[in-house]
Amino acid sequence: MKGLTHFISGVAIASFIPAATKLANSNIASSYILVLGGLFGILPDTLDFKFGQFLSRVDYDIDADPNNPNPQKMAEQIGRAIDESYATGRYVKVQLYPMRLGADLWRQYVIKFDNEKNEIVVVINEIVTTSQIPYLGTEPKQNRVGRYTLKGRMLDPHGRPSVVDIMSGPQFGFRKMEDVVEVEFLPWHRTWSHSFVLGFFLSIGVWLLASLVTGWGMGWLYGLVAFLGYAVHIAEDLTGHMGGSLLWPFQKDRTNGLCLAKANNPHVNFAVDYLAVALLLYNLSRFSPQPPIKLGMLQYILYVLAIPLAAYFAITKLFGEKGEEKKGGEISAEKALAKEDRIRTEELTYEVTDFSTGDMQ
């Protein structure tokens, strides 16, 4: 989910601790104890994007020439890395880079791990701006698609093509699982940083530090708030596809998510934000000496949470689910692949017809 969602969720979960919320209500200076939950709510992703991605060592760098990209060579480089993992059983990682053409110009390309055809496909797309707006007609007229058929079996649980254009490129890990090589998107993400064990030990650090500042009688409260903020982030990520390494370092492999929703789904993020803010306000009220919210818990859940959220999702369902739309780069690549498939089919049909005619003569 989005960073803002994780932050608000961390604040909201901290508000369920009566002592923390009463402390926040009693003194505006002490209200930062709830913010601490929010900060630990975004900490797992902060660790990944500020440190984890730079600590991840790769086996192969794939850095194509922006002025003359060769999709066939790129597909072969990725495919051979997967073949290497299949043949040796070794965990192999590749790093791809964006193709920068100028201060505000990038060559977009798409990588597809085709489970059905067991092949790697790379499609070169249009030139785009840093805002990812394409310049129509700038896609290569020839040599736009590269394919590589794998020697062993591959499985990409991510399931969607990766569009590469601005800033940094994606990293993929290839891990052999029995008789198939599984593709891991961003292998440095949601591993050690998304562990309840790490969250526990970081919280101990918070407890000790807070105890030195506020006294041993209050330090535990800060530690508990920190742990709950950290834990709710991991729990929320489990609703997606990638999951996390929940018990690292005792269990280093990522546990797959429940695949209930994509992390970038705007409706789910909005619903969680709304839910978290509503719960935060209710908790601030009920732990206040003079609660401003007069509704009982069941009434609050019904009128403030259930009915508004049901109405929101009914409206989004009625007017279309925008969060699952394909990116423009994916659509452009699909059109290029459809065109190439049509040409290949026509050529094959022509060759078969020509051969049959010649054979008959």
GROMACS .gro file of C-alpha atoms in nm:
model
  361
    1MET     CA    1   0.000   0.000   0.000
    2LYS     CA    2   0.094   0.364  -0.027
    3GLY     CA    3   0.323   0.525   0.230
    4LEU     CA    4   0.048   0.757   0.349
    5THR     CA    5  -0.180   0.459   0.412
    6HIS     CA    6   0.087   0.282   0.617
    7PHE     CA    7   0.150   0.601   0.816
    8ILE     CA    8  -0.215   0.663   0.901
    9SER     CA    9  -0.265   0.296   0.983
   10GLY     CA   10   0.030   0.310   1.226
   11VAL     CA   11  -0.120   0.612   1.402
   12ALA     CA   12  -0.462   0.447   1.416
   13ILE     CA   13  -0.339   0.117   1.559
   14ALA     CA   14  -0.146   0.306   1.828
   15SER     CA   15  -0.467   0.482   1.931
   16PHE     CA   16  -0.612   0.147   2.043
   17ILE     CA   17  -0.372   0.155   2.340
   18PRO     CA   18  -0.566   0.345   2.608
   19ALA     CA   19  -0.253   0.466   2.787
   20ALA     CA   20  -0.104   0.607   2.466
   21THR     CA   21  -0.422   0.785   2.360
   22LYS     CA   22  -0.485   0.924   2.708
   23LEU     CA   23  -0.128   1.051   2.709
   24ALA     CA   24  -0.184   1.216   2.370
   25ASN     CA   25  -0.509   1.370   2.491
   26SER     CA   26  -0.357   1.503   2.812
   27ASN     CA   27  -0.068   1.694   2.663
   28ILE     CA   28  -0.020   1.818   2.310
   29ALA     CA   29   0.355   1.762   2.343
   30SER     CA   30   0.290   1.396   2.425
   31SER     CA   31   0.070   1.349   2.119
   32TYR     CA   32   0.384   1.252   1.929
   33ILE     CA   33   0.352   0.908   2.079
   34LEU     CA   34   0.080   0.832   1.822
   35VAL     CA   35   0.294   0.979   1.546
   36LEU     CA   36   0.561   0.732   1.652
   37GLY     CA   37   0.322   0.455   1.543
   38GLY     CA   38   0.292   0.623   1.203
   39LEU     CA   39   0.668   0.657   1.163
   40PHE     CA   40   0.715   0.288   1.236
   41GLY     CA   41   0.427   0.223   0.998
   42ILE     CA   42   0.637   0.349   0.706
   43LEU     CA   43   0.971   0.221   0.836
   44PRO     CA   44   0.976  -0.120   0.655
   45ASP     CA   45   0.950   0.041   0.310
   46THR     CA   46   1.192   0.318   0.412
   47LEU     CA   47   1.452   0.055   0.499
   48ASP     CA   48   1.400  -0.112   0.162
   49PHE     CA   49   1.411   0.192  -0.062
   50LYS     CA   50   1.680   0.384   0.127
   51PHE     CA   51   1.910   0.091   0.204
   52GLY     CA   52   1.790  -0.251   0.085
   53GLN     CA   53   1.799  -0.188  -0.289
   54PHE     CA   54   2.157  -0.060  -0.268
   55LEU     CA   55   2.274  -0.359  -0.066
   56SER     CA   56   2.135  -0.616  -0.308
   57ARG     CA   57   2.414  -0.761  -0.523
   58VAL     CA   58   2.327  -0.876  -0.873
   59ASP     CA   59   2.486  -1.129  -1.105
   60TYR     CA   60   2.412  -0.954  -1.432
   61ASP     CA   61   2.356  -0.591  -1.532
   62ILE     CA   62   2.145  -0.534  -1.844
   63ASP     CA   63   2.207  -0.179  -1.959
   64ALA     CA   64   2.097  -0.132  -2.320
   65ASP     CA   65   2.208   0.147  -2.555
   66PRO     CA   66   1.928   0.409  -2.539
   67ASN     CA   67   1.993   0.522  -2.897
   68ASN     CA   68   2.001   0.175  -3.046
   69PRO     CA   69   1.827  -0.073  -2.814
   70ASN     CA   70   1.838  -0.438  -2.909
   71PRO     CA   71   1.532  -0.615  -2.760
   72GLN     CA   72   1.645  -0.955  -2.882
   73LYS     CA   73   1.977  -0.925  -2.699
   74MET     CA   74   1.798  -0.808  -2.384
   75ALA     CA   75   1.552  -1.099  -2.394
   76GLU     CA   76   1.843  -1.342  -2.441
   77GLN     CA   77   2.035  -1.194  -2.147
   78ILE     CA   78   1.736  -1.231  -1.915
   79GLY     CA   79   1.651  -1.576  -2.051
   80ARG     CA   80   2.005  -1.709  -2.011
   81ALA     CA   81   2.007  -1.596  -1.649
   82ILE     CA   82   1.689  -1.801  -1.591
   83ASP     CA   83   1.841  -2.096  -1.776
   84GLU     CA   84   2.149  -2.069  -1.555
   85SER     CA   85   1.935  -2.085  -1.244
   86TYR     CA   86   1.747  -2.385  -1.384
   87ALA     CA   87   2.067  -2.571  -1.475
   88THR     CA   88   2.268  -2.498  -1.159
   89GLY     CA   89   1.998  -2.445  -0.897
   90ARG     CA   90   2.170  -2.118  -0.807
   91TYR     CA   91   1.979  -1.803  -0.716
   92VAL     CA   92   2.050  -1.557  -0.997
   93LYS     CA   93   1.967  -1.187  -0.999
   94VAL     CA   94   1.964  -0.938  -1.286
   95GLN     CA   95   1.937  -0.562  -1.277
   96LEU     CA   96   1.782  -0.366  -1.563
   97TYR     CA   97   1.832   0.004  -1.616
   98PRO     CA   98   1.625   0.281  -1.772
   99MET     CA   99   1.721   0.420  -2.113
  100ARG     CA  100   1.774   0.792  -2.068
  101LEU     CA  101   1.788   1.002  -2.384
  102GLY     CA  102   1.795   1.351  -2.232
  103ALA     CA  103   1.709   1.563  -1.932
  104ASP     CA  104   1.338   1.488  -1.978
  105LEU     CA  105   1.339   1.206  -2.231
  106TRP     CA  106   1.339   0.832  -2.171
  107ARG     CA  107   1.299   0.530  -2.398
  108GLN     CA  108   1.028   0.311  -2.250
  109TYR     CA  109   1.040  -0.067  -2.272
  110VAL     CA  110   0.837  -0.359  -2.141
  111ILE     CA  111   0.948  -0.697  -2.006
  112LYS     CA  112   0.705  -0.986  -2.009
  113PHE     CA  113   0.760  -1.324  -1.847
  114ASP     CA  114   0.521  -1.536  -2.051
  115ASN     CA  115   0.430  -1.840  -1.841
  116GLU     CA  116   0.210  -1.989  -2.113
  117LYS     CA  117   0.471  -1.982  -2.389
  118ASN     CA  118   0.763  -2.020  -2.146
  119GLU     CA  119   0.950  -1.732  -2.303
  120ILE     CA  120   1.090  -1.388  -2.226
  121VAL     CA  121   0.957  -1.101  -2.431
  122VAL     CA  122   1.105  -0.751  -2.448
  123VAL     CA  123   0.921  -0.476  -2.636
  124ILE     CA  124   1.070  -0.133  -2.708
  125ASN     CA  125   0.808   0.140  -2.674
  126GLU     CA  126   0.782   0.512  -2.742
  127ILE     CA  127   1.000   0.789  -2.602
  128VAL     CA  128   0.835   0.933  -2.290
  129THR     CA  129   0.880   1.237  -2.071
  130THR     CA  130   0.965   1.219  -1.704
  131SER     CA  131   0.589   1.244  -1.645
  132GLN     CA  132   0.563   0.920  -1.848
  133ILE     CA  133   0.375   1.091  -2.130
  134PRO     CA  134   0.463   0.920  -2.460
  135TYR     CA  135   0.558   1.096  -2.783
  136LEU     CA  136   0.336   0.908  -3.025
  137GLY     CA  137   0.508   0.769  -3.332
  138THR     CA  138   0.853   0.748  -3.169
  139GLU     CA  139   0.846   0.372  -3.122
  140PRO     CA  140   1.099   0.179  -3.338
  141LYS     CA  141   0.958   0.089  -3.676
  142GLN     CA  142   1.169  -0.226  -3.693
  143ASN     CA  143   1.341  -0.454  -3.447
  144ARG     CA  144   1.092  -0.365  -3.176
  145VAL     CA  145   1.030  -0.707  -3.018
  146GLY     CA  146   1.275  -0.962  -2.877
  147ARG     CA  147   1.189  -1.315  -2.765
  148TYR     CA  148   1.379  -1.592  -2.594
  149THR     CA  149   1.237  -1.941  -2.539
  150LEU     CA  150   1.359  -2.093  -2.213
  151LYS     CA  151   1.515  -2.436  -2.185
  152GLY     CA  152   1.356  -2.505  -1.845
  153ARG     CA  153   1.019  -2.419  -1.699
  154MET     CA  154   0.947  -2.073  -1.556
  155LEU     CA  155   0.677  -1.934  -1.329
  156ASP     CA  156   0.609  -1.563  -1.282
  157PRO     CA  157   0.358  -1.523  -0.996
  158HIS     CA  158   0.363  -1.144  -1.047
  159GLY     CA  159   0.161  -1.202  -1.361
  160ARG     CA  160   0.190  -0.860  -1.525
  161PRO     CA  161   0.449  -0.711  -1.762
  162SER     CA  162   0.700  -0.468  -1.611
  163VAL     CA  163   0.711  -0.125  -1.772
  164VAL     CA  164   1.052   0.042  -1.746
  165ASP     CA  165   1.100   0.407  -1.828
  166ILE     CA  166   1.206   0.674  -1.575
  167MET     CA  167   1.435   0.685  -1.274
  168SER     CA  168   1.560   0.336  -1.176
  169GLY     CA  169   1.499   0.002  -1.341
  170PRO     CA  170   1.365  -0.316  -1.183
  171GLN     CA  171   1.564  -0.602  -1.039
  172PHE     CA  172   1.457  -0.964  -1.081
  173GLY     CA  173   1.562  -1.272  -0.890
  174PHE     CA  174   1.537  -1.623  -1.036
  175ARG     CA  175   1.507  -1.904  -0.783
  176LYS     CA  176   1.474  -2.271  -0.875
  177MET     CA  177   1.187  -2.436  -0.688
  178GLU     CA  178   1.181  -2.810  -0.762
  179ASP     CA  179   1.141  -2.828  -1.143
  180VAL     CA  180   1.055  -2.465  -1.211
  181VAL     CA  181   1.235  -2.132  -1.184
  182GLU     CA  182   1.025  -1.877  -1.001
  183VAL     CA  183   1.058  -1.510  -1.094
  184GLU     CA  184   1.090  -1.273  -0.799
  185PHE     CA  185   1.011  -0.909  -0.868
  186LEU     CA  186   1.231  -0.670  -0.669
  187PRO     CA  187   1.404  -0.942  -0.466
  188TRP     CA  188   1.541  -0.680  -0.224
  189HIS     CA  189   1.188  -0.567  -0.133
  190ARG     CA  190   0.977  -0.710   0.149
  191THR     CA  191   1.244  -0.946   0.275
  192TRP     CA  192   1.443  -0.877   0.593
  193SER     CA  193   1.274  -0.541   0.645
  194HIS     CA  194   0.924  -0.695   0.650
  195SER     CA  195   0.982  -0.923   0.946
  196PHE     CA  196   0.794  -0.929   1.276
  197VAL     CA  197   1.120  -1.040   1.438
  198LEU     CA  198   1.306  -0.729   1.319
  199GLY     CA  199   1.014  -0.513   1.426
  200PHE     CA  200   1.032  -0.668   1.772
  201PHE     CA  201   1.400  -0.595   1.817
  202LEU     CA  202   1.368  -0.241   1.681
  203SER     CA  203   1.090  -0.187   1.933
  204ILE     CA  204   1.317  -0.301   2.212
  205GLY     CA  205   1.558  -0.028   2.104
  206VAL     CA  206   1.274   0.225   2.121
  207TRP     CA  207   1.174   0.097   2.465
  208LEU     CA  208   1.529   0.136   2.600
  209LEU     CA  209   1.577   0.481   2.446
  210ALA     CA  210   1.236   0.604   2.562
  211SER     CA  211   1.300   0.469   2.912
  212LEU     CA  212   1.616   0.674   2.937
  213VAL     CA  213   1.422   0.987   2.841
  214THR     CA  214   1.082   0.936   3.007
  215GLY     CA  215   1.165   0.684   3.279
  216TRP     CA  216   1.133   0.306   3.298
  217GLY     CA  217   0.765   0.327   3.386
  218MET     CA  218   0.673   0.479   3.048
  219GLY     CA  219   0.933   0.340   2.811
  220TRP     CA  220   0.740   0.019   2.743
  221LEU     CA  221   0.452   0.224   2.603
  222TYR     CA  222   0.669   0.374   2.330
  223GLY     CA  223   0.812   0.034   2.247
  224LEU     CA  224   0.465  -0.117   2.215
  225VAL     CA  225   0.344   0.167   1.991
  226ALA     CA  226   0.651   0.124   1.768
  227PHE     CA  227   0.598  -0.252   1.735
  228LEU     CA  228   0.228  -0.221   1.651
  229GLY     CA  229   0.301   0.042   1.385
  230TYR     CA  230   0.565  -0.184   1.231
  231ALA     CA  231   0.344  -0.493   1.253
  232VAL     CA  232   0.039  -0.332   1.093
  233HIS     CA  233   0.251  -0.242   0.788
  234ILE     CA  234   0.353  -0.607   0.743
  235ALA     CA  235  -0.006  -0.725   0.797
  236GLU     CA  236  -0.137  -0.480   0.535
  237ASP     CA  237   0.122  -0.592   0.282
  238LEU     CA  238   0.005  -0.950   0.324
  239THR     CA  239  -0.321  -0.854   0.155
  240GLY     CA  240  -0.127  -0.801  -0.170
  241HIS     CA  241   0.068  -1.039  -0.391
  242MET     CA  242   0.429  -1.009  -0.278
  243GLY     CA  243   0.387  -1.077   0.096
  244GLY     CA  244   0.700  -1.060   0.311
  245SER     CA  245   0.967  -1.251   0.502
  246LEU     CA  246   0.762  -1.260   0.817
  247LEU     CA  247   1.009  -1.438   1.046
  248TRP     CA  248   1.344  -1.330   0.901
  249PRO     CA  249   1.619  -1.426   0.986
  250PHE     CA  250   1.466  -1.761   1.087
  251GLN     CA  251   1.271  -1.783   0.760
  252LYS     CA  252   1.433  -1.591   0.475
  253ASP     CA  253   1.196  -1.677   0.189
  254ARG     CA  254   0.909  -1.444   0.122
  255THR     CA  255   0.566  -1.568   0.222
  256ASN     CA  256   0.324  -1.499  -0.062
  257GLY     CA  257   0.044  -1.254   0.003
  258LEU     CA  258  -0.327  -1.331   0.001
  259CYS     CA  259  -0.371  -1.157  -0.338
  260LEU     CA  260  -0.681  -0.970  -0.218
  261ALA     CA  261  -0.581  -0.640  -0.379
  262LYS     CA  262  -0.292  -0.472  -0.556
  263ALA     CA  263  -0.078  -0.239  -0.348
  264ASN     CA  264  -0.141   0.054  -0.582
  265ASN     CA  265  -0.519   0.012  -0.597
  266PRO     CA  266  -0.645   0.364  -0.519
  267HIS     CA  267  -0.983   0.249  -0.391
  268VAL     CA  268  -0.836   0.006  -0.141
  269ASN     CA  269  -0.584   0.266  -0.025
  270PHE     CA  270  -0.860   0.522   0.016
  271ALA     CA  271  -1.080   0.276   0.208
  272VAL     CA  272  -0.798   0.190   0.447
  273ASP     CA  273  -0.715   0.560   0.494
  274TYR     CA  274  -1.080   0.635   0.571
  275LEU     CA  275  -1.109   0.341   0.808
  276ALA     CA  276  -0.790   0.437   0.993
  277VAL     CA  277  -0.890   0.803   1.033
  278ALA     CA  278  -1.239   0.707   1.152
  279LEU     CA  279  -1.100   0.465   1.409
  280LEU     CA  280  -0.841   0.719   1.523
  281LEU     CA  281  -1.109   0.983   1.583
  282TYR     CA  282  -1.327   0.735   1.769
  283ASN     CA  283  -1.042   0.626   1.993
  284LEU     CA  284  -0.938   0.985   2.064
  285SER     CA  285  -1.296   1.052   2.164
  286ARG     CA  286  -1.361   0.748   2.380
  287PHE     CA  287  -1.036   0.790   2.574
  288SER     CA  288  -1.105   1.159   2.628
  289PRO     CA  289  -1.240   1.287   2.966
  290GLN     CA  290  -1.533   1.444   2.779
  291PRO     CA  291  -1.595   1.238   2.462
  292PRO     CA  292  -1.714   1.463   2.178
  293ILE     CA  293  -1.851   1.165   1.982
  294LYS     CA  294  -2.177   1.056   2.139
  295LEU     CA  295  -2.246   0.754   1.919
  296GLY     CA  296  -2.207   0.408   2.067
  297MET     CA  297  -1.959   0.167   1.912
  298LEU     CA  298  -2.214  -0.025   1.704
  299GLN     CA  299  -2.380   0.295   1.584
  300TYR     CA  300  -2.041   0.441   1.492
  301ILE     CA  301  -1.942   0.129   1.299
  302LEU     CA  302  -2.275   0.129   1.114
  303TYR     CA  303  -2.316   0.500   1.034
  304VAL     CA  304  -1.955   0.613   1.001
  305LEU     CA  305  -1.780   0.303   0.868
  306ALA     CA  306  -2.008   0.041   0.713
  307ILE     CA  307  -2.261   0.257   0.526
  308PRO     CA  308  -2.015   0.514   0.379
  309LEU     CA  309  -1.766   0.246   0.269
  310ALA     CA  310  -2.042   0.029   0.121
  311ALA     CA  311  -2.171   0.331  -0.071
  312TYR     CA  312  -1.821   0.417  -0.194
  313PHE     CA  313  -1.750   0.069  -0.327
  314ALA     CA  314  -2.097   0.049  -0.480
  315ILE     CA  315  -2.028   0.373  -0.671
  316THR     CA  316  -1.682   0.260  -0.785
  317LYS     CA  317  -1.832  -0.072  -0.895
  318LEU     CA  318  -2.105   0.108  -1.084
  319PHE     CA  319  -1.874   0.346  -1.266
  320GLY     CA  320  -1.587   0.106  -1.325
  321GLU     CA  321  -1.288  -0.027  -1.136
  322LYS     CA  322  -1.008   0.216  -1.224
  323GLY     CA  323  -0.744   0.059  -1.002
  324GLU     CA  324  -0.698  -0.248  -1.222
  325GLU     CA  325  -0.649  -0.062  -1.550
  326LYS     CA  326  -0.345  -0.144  -1.755
  327LYS     CA  327  -0.067   0.110  -1.790
  328GLY     CA  328  -0.024   0.288  -2.122
  329GLY     CA  329   0.309   0.115  -2.174
  330GLU     CA  330   0.147  -0.227  -2.136
  331ILE     CA  331  -0.117  -0.142  -2.394
  332SER     CA  332   0.142  -0.014  -2.639
  333ALA     CA  333   0.348  -0.331  -2.595
  334GLU     CA  334   0.042  -0.553  -2.641
  335LYS     CA  335  -0.036  -0.380  -2.969
  336ALA     CA  336   0.321  -0.433  -3.086
  337LEU     CA  337   0.307  -0.802  -2.993
  338ALA     CA  338  -0.030  -0.846  -3.164
  339LYS     CA  339   0.111  -0.686  -3.477
  340GLU     CA  340   0.418  -0.908  -3.469
  341ASP     CA  341   0.208  -1.221  -3.413
  342ARG     CA  342  -0.012  -1.125  -3.707
  343ILE     CA  343   0.290  -1.080  -3.934
  344ARG     CA  344   0.441  -1.410  -3.820
  345THR     CA  345   0.111  -1.589  -3.880
  346GLU     CA  346   0.082  -1.438  -4.229
  347GLU     CA  347   0.439  -1.539  -4.313
  348LEU     CA  348   0.382  -1.890  -4.183
  349THR     CA  349   0.057  -1.920  -4.377
  350TYR     CA  350   0.230  -1.796  -4.691
  351GLU     CA  351   0.516  -2.046  -4.651
  352VAL     CA  352   0.278  -2.336  -4.590
  353THR     CA  353   0.065  -2.238  -4.890
  354ASP     CA  354   0.369  -2.190  -5.109
  355PHE     CA  355   0.513  -2.526  -5.001
  356SER     CA  356   0.182  -2.705  -5.053
  357THR     CA  357   0.137  -2.552  -5.397
  358GLY     CA  358   0.489  -2.640  -5.499
  359ASP     CA  359   0.453  -2.991  -5.360
  360MET     CA  360   0.134  -3.045  -5.554
  361GLN     CA  361   0.302  -2.928  -5.873
   0.00000   0.00000   0.00000
